[in-house]
Amino acid sequence: MSNETYDEFARASIPGLSPLERLLLGHYCTRFNESVSPPRAWPPRAELQRITGAHEKSISRSLGKLTKLGFLDRVTLASKERGLRAEYAVNRLLIKSYTSVTPELPNVSDKLEIQVTSGWTIGNTEALVSNAPVIETSLSSYPKPIKPIKPKTNEVRFDAIIKVLPGHLGRTLSPGQELESLLEKLERQGISLEAVLSLLGNHNWNGAKMAYPIIIKLLNQEYAIAKASLTKAQVEKERARLQDKEQEERARTKLSPERVSEHTAIIRASLIANSLLTYANKD
């Protein structure tokens, strides 16, 4: 192995080489063995693929170009039958010809007067220009957002009911727990506030002196009707479920009603025939 050959390669500035070609040439300079005769390098192809990550064909093309340019001299050819690798000699003279030496920079440290200040404040300004000042006191918590005050649901319902009542009856109405409970029960049964307002607005209020007991009576009646309708709907749903189950059972047994009647008639006739035969034998 020759470190001098690789140092010469590292100092050289060779134009026109691809990254793969330069990587291969540098690796051959690293593996160049000058203690053998003739001096040469013979890294295996698997090693070249591992260090470059390139395909075998790309490596072959790059080695051919380096040989054509004269940076590598082919010493022996590879032979799979004899188990020989391709051996190359590095052209050190050609590589050294591309070495560029830059002139030494003048030492001007003695001509410069460098003023050094003490501490870590070298080059720093006295005050921070773009940074915000440090907050001495921190907030205890984030401010809560201001939300609009919305009226409660029961207040909305009560105001809506007053608007559909006659003026003299609306003044006599006051909110109550029974009224709110009935409105919530009707809502759970699927009766909206609009339906309740329509019911109260279409009622005949002539001769009424107090609105609250009449409203309670009307809402109780509406709730009873809604509950009965729900019960009826549940009965119809259960009936439909039983019919579907019966049809599934018939489909599973593959017996139609006509087939069942025919099968029953055959069994009944067989029983009658057996009975008559029994009586005949006794006689």
PDB file of C-alpha atoms in Angstrom:
ATOM      1  CA  MET A   1       0.000   0.000   0.000  1.00  0.00           C
ATOM      2  CA  SER A   2       1.338   3.460  -0.862  1.00  0.00           C
ATOM      3  CA  ASN A   3       0.276   6.545   1.012  1.00  0.00           C
ATOM      4  CA  GLU A   4       2.575   8.670  -1.164  1.00  0.00           C
ATOM      5  CA  THR A   5       0.699   7.684  -4.322  1.00  0.00           C
ATOM      6  CA  TYR A   6      -2.635   8.636  -2.776  1.00  0.00           C
ATOM      7  CA  ASP A   7      -1.170  11.937  -1.520  1.00  0.00           C
ATOM      8  CA  GLU A   8      -0.093  12.746  -5.060  1.00  0.00           C
ATOM      9  CA  PHE A   9      -3.594  11.912  -6.284  1.00  0.00           C
ATOM     10  CA  ALA A  10      -5.192  14.097  -3.581  1.00  0.00           C
ATOM     11  CA  ARG A  11      -3.040  17.108  -4.584  1.00  0.00           C
ATOM     12  CA  ALA A  12      -3.819  16.658  -8.280  1.00  0.00           C
ATOM     13  CA  SER A  13      -6.663  18.551  -9.964  1.00  0.00           C
ATOM     14  CA  ILE A  14      -7.644  16.314 -12.897  1.00  0.00           C
ATOM     15  CA  PRO A  15     -10.384  17.749 -15.149  1.00  0.00           C
ATOM     16  CA  GLY A  16     -12.912  15.709 -17.102  1.00  0.00           C
ATOM     17  CA  LEU A  17     -13.312  12.847 -14.620  1.00  0.00           C
ATOM     18  CA  SER A  18     -16.701  11.733 -13.334  1.00  0.00           C
ATOM     19  CA  PRO A  19     -17.176  11.163  -9.588  1.00  0.00           C
ATOM     20  CA  LEU A  20     -17.093   7.389 -10.150  1.00  0.00           C
ATOM     21  CA  GLU A  21     -13.873   7.603 -12.210  1.00  0.00           C
ATOM     22  CA  ARG A  22     -12.180   9.792  -9.614  1.00  0.00           C
ATOM     23  CA  LEU A  23     -13.287   7.455  -6.806  1.00  0.00           C
ATOM     24  CA  LEU A  24     -11.903   4.421  -8.639  1.00  0.00           C
ATOM     25  CA  LEU A  25      -8.609   6.120  -9.417  1.00  0.00           C
ATOM     26  CA  GLY A  26      -8.217   7.173  -5.784  1.00  0.00           C
ATOM     27  CA  HIS A  27      -8.918   3.650  -4.582  1.00  0.00           C
ATOM     28  CA  TYR A  28      -6.333   2.176  -6.974  1.00  0.00           C
ATOM     29  CA  CYS A  29      -3.832   4.744  -5.694  1.00  0.00           C
ATOM     30  CA  THR A  30      -4.599   3.575  -2.159  1.00  0.00           C
ATOM     31  CA  ARG A  31      -4.174  -0.103  -3.069  1.00  0.00           C
ATOM     32  CA  PHE A  32      -1.114   0.483  -5.289  1.00  0.00           C
ATOM     33  CA  ASN A  33       1.632  -1.924  -4.156  1.00  0.00           C
ATOM     34  CA  GLU A  34       5.149  -0.874  -5.109  1.00  0.00           C
ATOM     35  CA  SER A  35       6.881  -3.770  -3.324  1.00  0.00           C
ATOM     36  CA  VAL A  36       5.907  -6.278  -6.017  1.00  0.00           C
ATOM     37  CA  SER A  37       7.336  -6.537  -9.507  1.00  0.00           C
ATOM     38  CA  PRO A  38       5.912  -4.948 -11.519  1.00  0.00           C
ATOM     39  CA  PRO A  39       4.192  -2.486  -9.094  1.00  0.00           C
ATOM     40  CA  ARG A  40       0.458  -2.880  -9.438  1.00  0.00           C
ATOM     41  CA  ALA A  41      -2.942  -2.994  -7.667  1.00  0.00           C
ATOM     42  CA  TRP A  42      -5.555  -5.756  -7.912  1.00  0.00           C
ATOM     43  CA  PRO A  43      -8.626  -4.975  -5.749  1.00  0.00           C
ATOM     44  CA  PRO A  44     -11.449  -7.459  -6.375  1.00  0.00           C
ATOM     45  CA  ARG A  45     -14.501  -6.325  -8.328  1.00  0.00           C
ATOM     46  CA  ALA A  46     -16.766  -6.953  -5.326  1.00  0.00           C
ATOM     47  CA  GLU A  47     -14.683  -4.519  -3.292  1.00  0.00           C
ATOM     48  CA  LEU A  48     -15.014  -1.846  -5.982  1.00  0.00           C
ATOM     49  CA  GLN A  49     -18.782  -2.342  -6.065  1.00  0.00           C
ATOM     50  CA  ARG A  50     -18.973  -2.064  -2.282  1.00  0.00           C
ATOM     51  CA  ILE A  51     -17.026   1.187  -1.956  1.00  0.00           C
ATOM     52  CA  THR A  52     -18.627   2.902  -4.976  1.00  0.00           C
ATOM     53  CA  GLY A  53     -22.149   1.457  -4.866  1.00  0.00           C
ATOM     54  CA  ALA A  54     -22.064   1.303  -8.681  1.00  0.00           C
ATOM     55  CA  HIS A  55     -22.972  -1.522 -11.034  1.00  0.00           C
ATOM     56  CA  GLU A  56     -20.273  -3.820 -12.378  1.00  0.00           C
ATOM     57  CA  LYS A  57     -20.774  -2.555 -15.941  1.00  0.00           C
ATOM     58  CA  SER A  58     -20.385   1.065 -14.830  1.00  0.00           C
ATOM     59  CA  ILE A  59     -17.143   0.155 -13.067  1.00  0.00           C
ATOM     60  CA  SER A  60     -15.850  -1.598 -16.205  1.00  0.00           C
ATOM     61  CA  ARG A  61     -16.610   1.453 -18.365  1.00  0.00           C
ATOM     62  CA  SER A  62     -14.897   3.788 -15.893  1.00  0.00           C
ATOM     63  CA  LEU A  63     -11.777   1.597 -15.689  1.00  0.00           C
ATOM     64  CA  GLY A  64     -11.655   1.470 -19.488  1.00  0.00           C
ATOM     65  CA  LYS A  65     -11.769   5.271 -19.667  1.00  0.00           C
ATOM     66  CA  LEU A  66      -9.025   5.656 -17.033  1.00  0.00           C
ATOM     67  CA  THR A  67      -6.910   3.202 -18.994  1.00  0.00           C
ATOM     68  CA  LYS A  68      -7.563   5.072 -22.242  1.00  0.00           C
ATOM     69  CA  LEU A  69      -6.598   8.390 -20.642  1.00  0.00           C
ATOM     70  CA  GLY A  70      -3.378   6.823 -19.315  1.00  0.00           C
ATOM     71  CA  PHE A  71      -3.983   7.136 -15.600  1.00  0.00           C
ATOM     72  CA  LEU A  72      -4.032   3.332 -15.263  1.00  0.00           C
ATOM     73  CA  ASP A  73      -1.842   0.843 -17.139  1.00  0.00           C
ATOM     74  CA  ARG A  74      -3.259  -2.671 -17.532  1.00  0.00           C
ATOM     75  CA  VAL A  75      -0.747  -5.250 -16.321  1.00  0.00           C
ATOM     76  CA  THR A  76      -2.768  -8.472 -16.532  1.00  0.00           C
ATOM     77  CA  LEU A  77      -6.235  -9.417 -17.669  1.00  0.00           C
ATOM     78  CA  ALA A  78      -8.843 -11.071 -15.505  1.00  0.00           C
ATOM     79  CA  SER A  79      -9.485 -14.791 -16.050  1.00  0.00           C
ATOM     80  CA  LYS A  80     -12.348 -16.624 -14.367  1.00  0.00           C
ATOM     81  CA  GLU A  81     -10.944 -19.991 -15.490  1.00  0.00           C
ATOM     82  CA  ARG A  82      -7.592 -19.383 -13.810  1.00  0.00           C
ATOM     83  CA  GLY A  83      -9.026 -17.272 -11.006  1.00  0.00           C
ATOM     84  CA  LEU A  84      -6.996 -14.165 -11.900  1.00  0.00           C
ATOM     85  CA  ARG A  85      -8.014 -10.577 -11.280  1.00  0.00           C
ATOM     86  CA  ALA A  86      -7.373  -7.618 -13.539  1.00  0.00           C
ATOM     87  CA  GLU A  87      -4.236  -5.822 -12.349  1.00  0.00           C
ATOM     88  CA  TYR A  88      -3.483  -2.150 -13.010  1.00  0.00           C
ATOM     89  CA  ALA A  89      -0.457   0.040 -12.438  1.00  0.00           C
ATOM     90  CA  VAL A  90      -0.990   3.676 -11.482  1.00  0.00           C
ATOM     91  CA  ASN A  91       0.709   6.258 -13.720  1.00  0.00           C
ATOM     92  CA  ARG A  92       2.220   8.424 -10.998  1.00  0.00           C
ATOM     93  CA  LEU A  93       4.019  10.740 -13.403  1.00  0.00           C
ATOM     94  CA  LEU A  94       0.810  11.629 -15.221  1.00  0.00           C
ATOM     95  CA  ILE A  95      -1.044  12.212 -11.951  1.00  0.00           C
ATOM     96  CA  LYS A  96       1.768  14.423 -10.614  1.00  0.00           C
ATOM     97  CA  SER A  97       1.610  16.528 -13.764  1.00  0.00           C
ATOM     98  CA  TYR A  98      -1.868  17.718 -12.708  1.00  0.00           C
ATOM     99  CA  THR A  99      -0.638  18.916  -9.321  1.00  0.00           C
ATOM    100  CA  SER A 100      -1.234  22.627  -8.925  1.00  0.00           C
ATOM    101  CA  VAL A 101       0.848  24.481  -6.358  1.00  0.00           C
ATOM    102  CA  THR A 102      -0.561  27.716  -4.987  1.00  0.00           C
ATOM    103  CA  PRO A 103       1.869  30.414  -3.929  1.00  0.00           C
ATOM    104  CA  GLU A 104       2.407  30.759  -0.227  1.00  0.00           C
ATOM    105  CA  LEU A 105       0.346  33.461   1.390  1.00  0.00           C
ATOM    106  CA  PRO A 106       2.377  36.284   2.919  1.00  0.00           C
ATOM    107  CA  ASN A 107       2.530  36.445   6.660  1.00  0.00           C
ATOM    108  CA  VAL A 108       1.068  39.833   7.424  1.00  0.00           C
ATOM    109  CA  SER A 109       0.243  39.245  11.055  1.00  0.00           C
ATOM    110  CA  ASP A 110       3.097  41.482  12.124  1.00  0.00           C
ATOM    111  CA  LYS A 111       1.773  44.337   9.993  1.00  0.00           C
ATOM    112  CA  LEU A 112      -1.739  44.266  11.370  1.00  0.00           C
ATOM    113  CA  GLU A 113      -2.639  45.889  14.627  1.00  0.00           C
ATOM    114  CA  ILE A 114      -5.332  43.702  16.134  1.00  0.00           C
ATOM    115  CA  GLN A 115      -7.197  45.175  19.060  1.00  0.00           C
ATOM    116  CA  VAL A 116      -8.487  42.488  21.379  1.00  0.00           C
ATOM    117  CA  THR A 117     -11.040  43.240  24.058  1.00  0.00           C
ATOM    118  CA  SER A 118     -11.434  41.143  27.125  1.00  0.00           C
ATOM    119  CA  GLY A 119     -14.278  38.744  27.848  1.00  0.00           C
ATOM    120  CA  TRP A 120     -16.970  37.305  25.683  1.00  0.00           C
ATOM    121  CA  THR A 121     -18.164  40.686  24.419  1.00  0.00           C
ATOM    122  CA  ILE A 122     -15.732  40.709  21.478  1.00  0.00           C
ATOM    123  CA  GLY A 123     -17.587  42.025  18.439  1.00  0.00           C
ATOM    124  CA  ASN A 124     -20.900  42.318  20.269  1.00  0.00           C
ATOM    125  CA  THR A 125     -22.799  45.565  20.472  1.00  0.00           C
ATOM    126  CA  GLU A 126     -23.754  47.025  23.792  1.00  0.00           C
ATOM    127  CA  ALA A 127     -27.486  46.572  23.205  1.00  0.00           C
ATOM    128  CA  LEU A 128     -29.498  44.035  21.313  1.00  0.00           C
ATOM    129  CA  VAL A 129     -30.864  45.676  18.193  1.00  0.00           C
ATOM    130  CA  SER A 130     -33.458  43.236  16.848  1.00  0.00           C
ATOM    131  CA  ASN A 131     -34.291  41.179  19.937  1.00  0.00           C
ATOM    132  CA  ALA A 132     -37.317  41.998  22.056  1.00  0.00           C
ATOM    133  CA  PRO A 133     -36.744  43.070  25.656  1.00  0.00           C
ATOM    134  CA  VAL A 134     -36.961  40.401  28.333  1.00  0.00           C
ATOM    135  CA  ILE A 135     -40.331  40.249  30.095  1.00  0.00           C
ATOM    136  CA  GLU A 136     -39.749  40.582  33.799  1.00  0.00           C
ATOM    137  CA  THR A 137     -43.147  39.196  34.835  1.00  0.00           C
ATOM    138  CA  SER A 138     -44.854  36.237  33.202  1.00  0.00           C
ATOM    139  CA  LEU A 139     -48.561  35.681  32.803  1.00  0.00           C
ATOM    140  CA  SER A 140     -50.118  33.191  35.187  1.00  0.00           C
ATOM    141  CA  SER A 141     -52.368  31.741  32.453  1.00  0.00           C
ATOM    142  CA  TYR A 142     -53.587  32.365  28.937  1.00  0.00           C
ATOM    143  CA  PRO A 143     -56.457  34.833  28.634  1.00  0.00           C
ATOM    144  CA  LYS A 144     -59.786  33.152  28.078  1.00  0.00           C
ATOM    145  CA  PRO A 145     -61.641  34.023  24.869  1.00  0.00           C
ATOM    146  CA  ILE A 146     -64.702  36.199  25.209  1.00  0.00           C
ATOM    147  CA  LYS A 147     -67.733  34.174  24.123  1.00  0.00           C
ATOM    148  CA  PRO A 148     -71.082  35.726  23.286  1.00  0.00           C
ATOM    149  CA  ILE A 149     -73.718  35.262  25.944  1.00  0.00           C
ATOM    150  CA  LYS A 150     -76.450  33.044  24.536  1.00  0.00           C
ATOM    151  CA  PRO A 151     -79.883  32.816  26.104  1.00  0.00           C
ATOM    152  CA  LYS A 152     -80.766  29.537  27.770  1.00  0.00           C
ATOM    153  CA  THR A 153     -82.948  26.995  26.005  1.00  0.00           C
ATOM    154  CA  ASN A 154     -85.832  27.314  28.427  1.00  0.00           C
ATOM    155  CA  GLU A 155     -85.855  31.098  28.025  1.00  0.00           C
ATOM    156  CA  VAL A 156     -86.004  30.725  24.236  1.00  0.00           C
ATOM    157  CA  ARG A 157     -88.922  28.295  24.497  1.00  0.00           C
ATOM    158  CA  PHE A 158     -90.826  30.471  26.953  1.00  0.00           C
ATOM    159  CA  ASP A 159     -90.405  33.620  24.839  1.00  0.00           C
ATOM    160  CA  ALA A 160     -91.548  31.762  21.723  1.00  0.00           C
ATOM    161  CA  ILE A 161     -94.683  30.470  23.482  1.00  0.00           C
ATOM    162  CA  ILE A 162     -95.617  33.966  24.724  1.00  0.00           C
ATOM    163  CA  LYS A 163     -95.435  35.335  21.162  1.00  0.00           C
ATOM    164  CA  VAL A 164     -98.093  32.881  19.850  1.00  0.00           C
ATOM    165  CA  LEU A 165    -100.535  33.557  22.714  1.00  0.00           C
ATOM    166  CA  PRO A 166    -103.033  36.394  22.816  1.00  0.00           C
ATOM    167  CA  GLY A 167    -101.649  39.480  24.522  1.00  0.00           C
ATOM    168  CA  HIS A 168    -103.765  39.309  27.675  1.00  0.00           C
ATOM    169  CA  LEU A 169    -102.943  35.590  28.177  1.00  0.00           C
ATOM    170  CA  GLY A 170     -99.237  36.064  27.531  1.00  0.00           C
ATOM    171  CA  ARG A 171     -99.015  38.480  30.448  1.00  0.00           C
ATOM    172  CA  THR A 172    -100.494  35.859  32.789  1.00  0.00           C
ATOM    173  CA  LEU A 173     -98.012  33.131  31.786  1.00  0.00           C
ATOM    174  CA  SER A 174     -94.966  32.469  33.944  1.00  0.00           C
ATOM    175  CA  PRO A 175     -92.267  29.791  33.481  1.00  0.00           C
ATOM    176  CA  GLY A 176     -92.598  26.584  35.460  1.00  0.00           C
ATOM    177  CA  GLN A 177     -90.821  23.253  35.892  1.00  0.00           C
ATOM    178  CA  GLU A 178     -93.814  21.254  34.663  1.00  0.00           C
ATOM    179  CA  LEU A 179     -93.900  23.194  31.415  1.00  0.00           C
ATOM    180  CA  GLU A 180     -90.185  22.710  30.796  1.00  0.00           C
ATOM    181  CA  SER A 181     -90.430  18.996  31.578  1.00  0.00           C
ATOM    182  CA  LEU A 182     -93.267  18.533  29.083  1.00  0.00           C
ATOM    183  CA  LEU A 183     -91.387  20.410  26.353  1.00  0.00           C
ATOM    184  CA  GLU A 184     -88.322  18.221  26.856  1.00  0.00           C
ATOM    185  CA  LYS A 185     -90.408  15.008  26.796  1.00  0.00           C
ATOM    186  CA  LEU A 186     -92.070  16.100  23.560  1.00  0.00           C
ATOM    187  CA  GLU A 187     -88.673  16.862  22.043  1.00  0.00           C
ATOM    188  CA  ARG A 188     -87.465  13.360  22.919  1.00  0.00           C
ATOM    189  CA  GLN A 189     -90.558  11.940  21.194  1.00  0.00           C
ATOM    190  CA  GLY A 190     -89.607  13.813  18.028  1.00  0.00           C
ATOM    191  CA  ILE A 191     -92.029  16.749  18.372  1.00  0.00           C
ATOM    192  CA  SER A 192     -90.196  19.996  17.719  1.00  0.00           C
ATOM    193  CA  LEU A 193     -90.798  23.389  19.257  1.00  0.00           C
ATOM    194  CA  GLU A 194     -92.273  24.589  15.964  1.00  0.00           C
ATOM    195  CA  ALA A 195     -94.945  21.875  16.160  1.00  0.00           C
ATOM    196  CA  VAL A 196     -95.774  22.911  19.741  1.00  0.00           C
ATOM    197  CA  LEU A 197     -96.061  26.567  18.704  1.00  0.00           C
ATOM    198  CA  SER A 198     -98.325  25.602  15.810  1.00  0.00           C
ATOM    199  CA  LEU A 199    -100.555  23.625  18.225  1.00  0.00           C
ATOM    200  CA  LEU A 200    -100.851  26.539  20.649  1.00  0.00           C
ATOM    201  CA  GLY A 201    -101.310  29.114  17.922  1.00  0.00           C
ATOM    202  CA  ASN A 202    -104.231  27.202  16.331  1.00  0.00           C
ATOM    203  CA  HIS A 203    -106.035  26.673  19.658  1.00  0.00           C
ATOM    204  CA  ASN A 204    -109.230  28.645  20.367  1.00  0.00           C
ATOM    205  CA  TRP A 205    -108.418  30.873  23.348  1.00  0.00           C
ATOM    206  CA  ASN A 206    -111.791  32.614  23.530  1.00  0.00           C
ATOM    207  CA  GLY A 207    -113.009  32.927  27.097  1.00  0.00           C
ATOM    208  CA  ALA A 208    -109.731  31.712  28.610  1.00  0.00           C
ATOM    209  CA  LYS A 209    -108.474  33.675  31.610  1.00  0.00           C
ATOM    210  CA  MET A 210    -105.295  31.704  32.431  1.00  0.00           C
ATOM    211  CA  ALA A 211    -102.947  30.249  29.805  1.00  0.00           C
ATOM    212  CA  TYR A 212    -100.732  27.988  31.921  1.00  0.00           C
ATOM    213  CA  PRO A 213    -103.227  25.179  32.819  1.00  0.00           C
ATOM    214  CA  ILE A 214    -104.560  25.065  29.260  1.00  0.00           C
ATOM    215  CA  ILE A 215    -101.053  24.784  27.832  1.00  0.00           C
ATOM    216  CA  ILE A 216    -100.209  21.972  30.245  1.00  0.00           C
ATOM    217  CA  LYS A 217    -103.379  20.101  29.254  1.00  0.00           C
ATOM    218  CA  LEU A 218    -102.698  20.460  25.525  1.00  0.00           C
ATOM    219  CA  LEU A 219     -99.088  19.347  25.860  1.00  0.00           C
ATOM    220  CA  ASN A 220    -100.068  16.300  27.953  1.00  0.00           C
ATOM    221  CA  GLN A 221    -102.559  15.264  25.301  1.00  0.00           C
ATOM    222  CA  GLU A 222     -99.954  15.710  22.566  1.00  0.00           C
ATOM    223  CA  TYR A 223     -97.432  13.648  24.536  1.00  0.00           C
ATOM    224  CA  ALA A 224     -99.952  10.817  25.031  1.00  0.00           C
ATOM    225  CA  ILE A 225    -100.704  10.743  21.305  1.00  0.00           C
ATOM    226  CA  ALA A 226     -96.997  10.734  20.421  1.00  0.00           C
ATOM    227  CA  LYS A 227     -96.261   7.948  22.905  1.00  0.00           C
ATOM    228  CA  ALA A 228     -99.156   5.836  21.588  1.00  0.00           C
ATOM    229  CA  SER A 229     -97.936   6.368  18.038  1.00  0.00           C
ATOM    230  CA  LEU A 230     -94.473   5.274  19.058  1.00  0.00           C
ATOM    231  CA  THR A 231     -95.879   2.144  20.704  1.00  0.00           C
ATOM    232  CA  LYS A 232     -97.885   1.356  17.572  1.00  0.00           C
ATOM    233  CA  ALA A 233     -94.784   1.800  15.455  1.00  0.00           C
ATOM    234  CA  GLN A 234     -92.892  -0.592  17.706  1.00  0.00           C
ATOM    235  CA  VAL A 235     -95.667  -3.189  17.349  1.00  0.00           C
ATOM    236  CA  GLU A 236     -95.580  -2.891  13.563  1.00  0.00           C
ATOM    237  CA  LYS A 237     -91.810  -3.239  13.596  1.00  0.00           C
ATOM    238  CA  GLU A 238     -92.003  -6.399  15.721  1.00  0.00           C
ATOM    239  CA  ARG A 239     -94.674  -7.852  13.465  1.00  0.00           C
ATOM    240  CA  ALA A 240     -92.544  -7.210  10.391  1.00  0.00           C
ATOM    241  CA  ARG A 241     -89.590  -8.857  12.127  1.00  0.00           C
ATOM    242  CA  LEU A 242     -91.615 -12.014  12.856  1.00  0.00           C
ATOM    243  CA  GLN A 243     -92.806 -12.192   9.260  1.00  0.00           C
ATOM    244  CA  ASP A 244     -89.258 -11.905   7.984  1.00  0.00           C
ATOM    245  CA  LYS A 245     -88.177 -14.664  10.370  1.00  0.00           C
ATOM    246  CA  GLU A 246     -90.977 -16.935   9.141  1.00  0.00           C
ATOM    247  CA  GLN A 247     -90.013 -16.357   5.525  1.00  0.00           C
ATOM    248  CA  GLU A 248     -86.381 -17.150   6.328  1.00  0.00           C
ATOM    249  CA  GLU A 249     -87.458 -20.394   8.009  1.00  0.00           C
ATOM    250  CA  ARG A 250     -89.524 -21.380   4.977  1.00  0.00           C
ATOM    251  CA  ALA A 251     -86.630 -20.607   2.672  1.00  0.00           C
ATOM    252  CA  ARG A 252     -84.299 -22.630   4.849  1.00  0.00           C
ATOM    253  CA  THR A 253     -86.546 -25.713   4.839  1.00  0.00           C
ATOM    254  CA  LYS A 254     -87.468 -25.098   1.166  1.00  0.00           C
ATOM    255  CA  LEU A 255     -91.139 -26.001   1.803  1.00  0.00           C
ATOM    256  CA  SER A 256     -93.831 -23.759   0.360  1.00  0.00           C
ATOM    257  CA  PRO A 257     -97.312 -23.508   2.004  1.00  0.00           C
ATOM    258  CA  GLU A 258     -98.774 -25.632  -0.805  1.00  0.00           C
ATOM    259  CA  ARG A 259     -96.064 -28.232  -0.266  1.00  0.00           C
ATOM    260  CA  VAL A 260     -96.771 -28.288   3.471  1.00  0.00           C
ATOM    261  CA  SER A 261    -100.528 -28.779   2.844  1.00  0.00           C
ATOM    262  CA  GLU A 262     -99.848 -31.581   0.367  1.00  0.00           C
ATOM    263  CA  HIS A 263     -97.466 -33.283   2.780  1.00  0.00           C
ATOM    264  CA  THR A 264    -100.036 -33.028   5.580  1.00  0.00           C
ATOM    265  CA  ALA A 265    -102.772 -34.525   3.373  1.00  0.00           C
ATOM    266  CA  ILE A 266    -100.551 -37.497   2.495  1.00  0.00           C
ATOM    267  CA  ILE A 267     -99.810 -38.197   6.137  1.00  0.00           C
ATOM    268  CA  ARG A 268    -103.517 -37.952   7.074  1.00  0.00           C
ATOM    269  CA  ALA A 269    -104.509 -40.368   4.261  1.00  0.00           C
ATOM    270  CA  SER A 270    -101.842 -42.820   5.369  1.00  0.00           C
ATOM    271  CA  LEU A 271    -103.149 -42.752   8.927  1.00  0.00           C
ATOM    272  CA  ILE A 272    -106.738 -43.373   7.778  1.00  0.00           C
ATOM    273  CA  ALA A 273    -105.638 -46.291   5.604  1.00  0.00           C
ATOM    274  CA  ASN A 274    -103.739 -47.855   8.473  1.00  0.00           C
ATOM    275  CA  SER A 275    -106.805 -47.526  10.744  1.00  0.00           C
ATOM    276  CA  LEU A 276    -109.117 -49.185   8.203  1.00  0.00           C
ATOM    277  CA  LEU A 277    -106.642 -52.008   7.708  1.00  0.00           C
ATOM    278  CA  THR A 278    -106.490 -52.589  11.431  1.00  0.00           C
ATOM    279  CA  TYR A 279    -110.302 -52.854  11.734  1.00  0.00           C
ATOM    280  CA  ALA A 280    -110.444 -55.214   8.742  1.00  0.00           C
ATOM    281  CA  ASN A 281    -107.962 -57.572  10.344  1.00  0.00           C
ATOM    282  CA  LYS A 282    -110.005 -57.678  13.530  1.00  0.00           C
ATOM    283  CA  ASP A 283    -113.131 -58.753  11.634  1.00  0.00           C
TER     284      ASP A 283
END
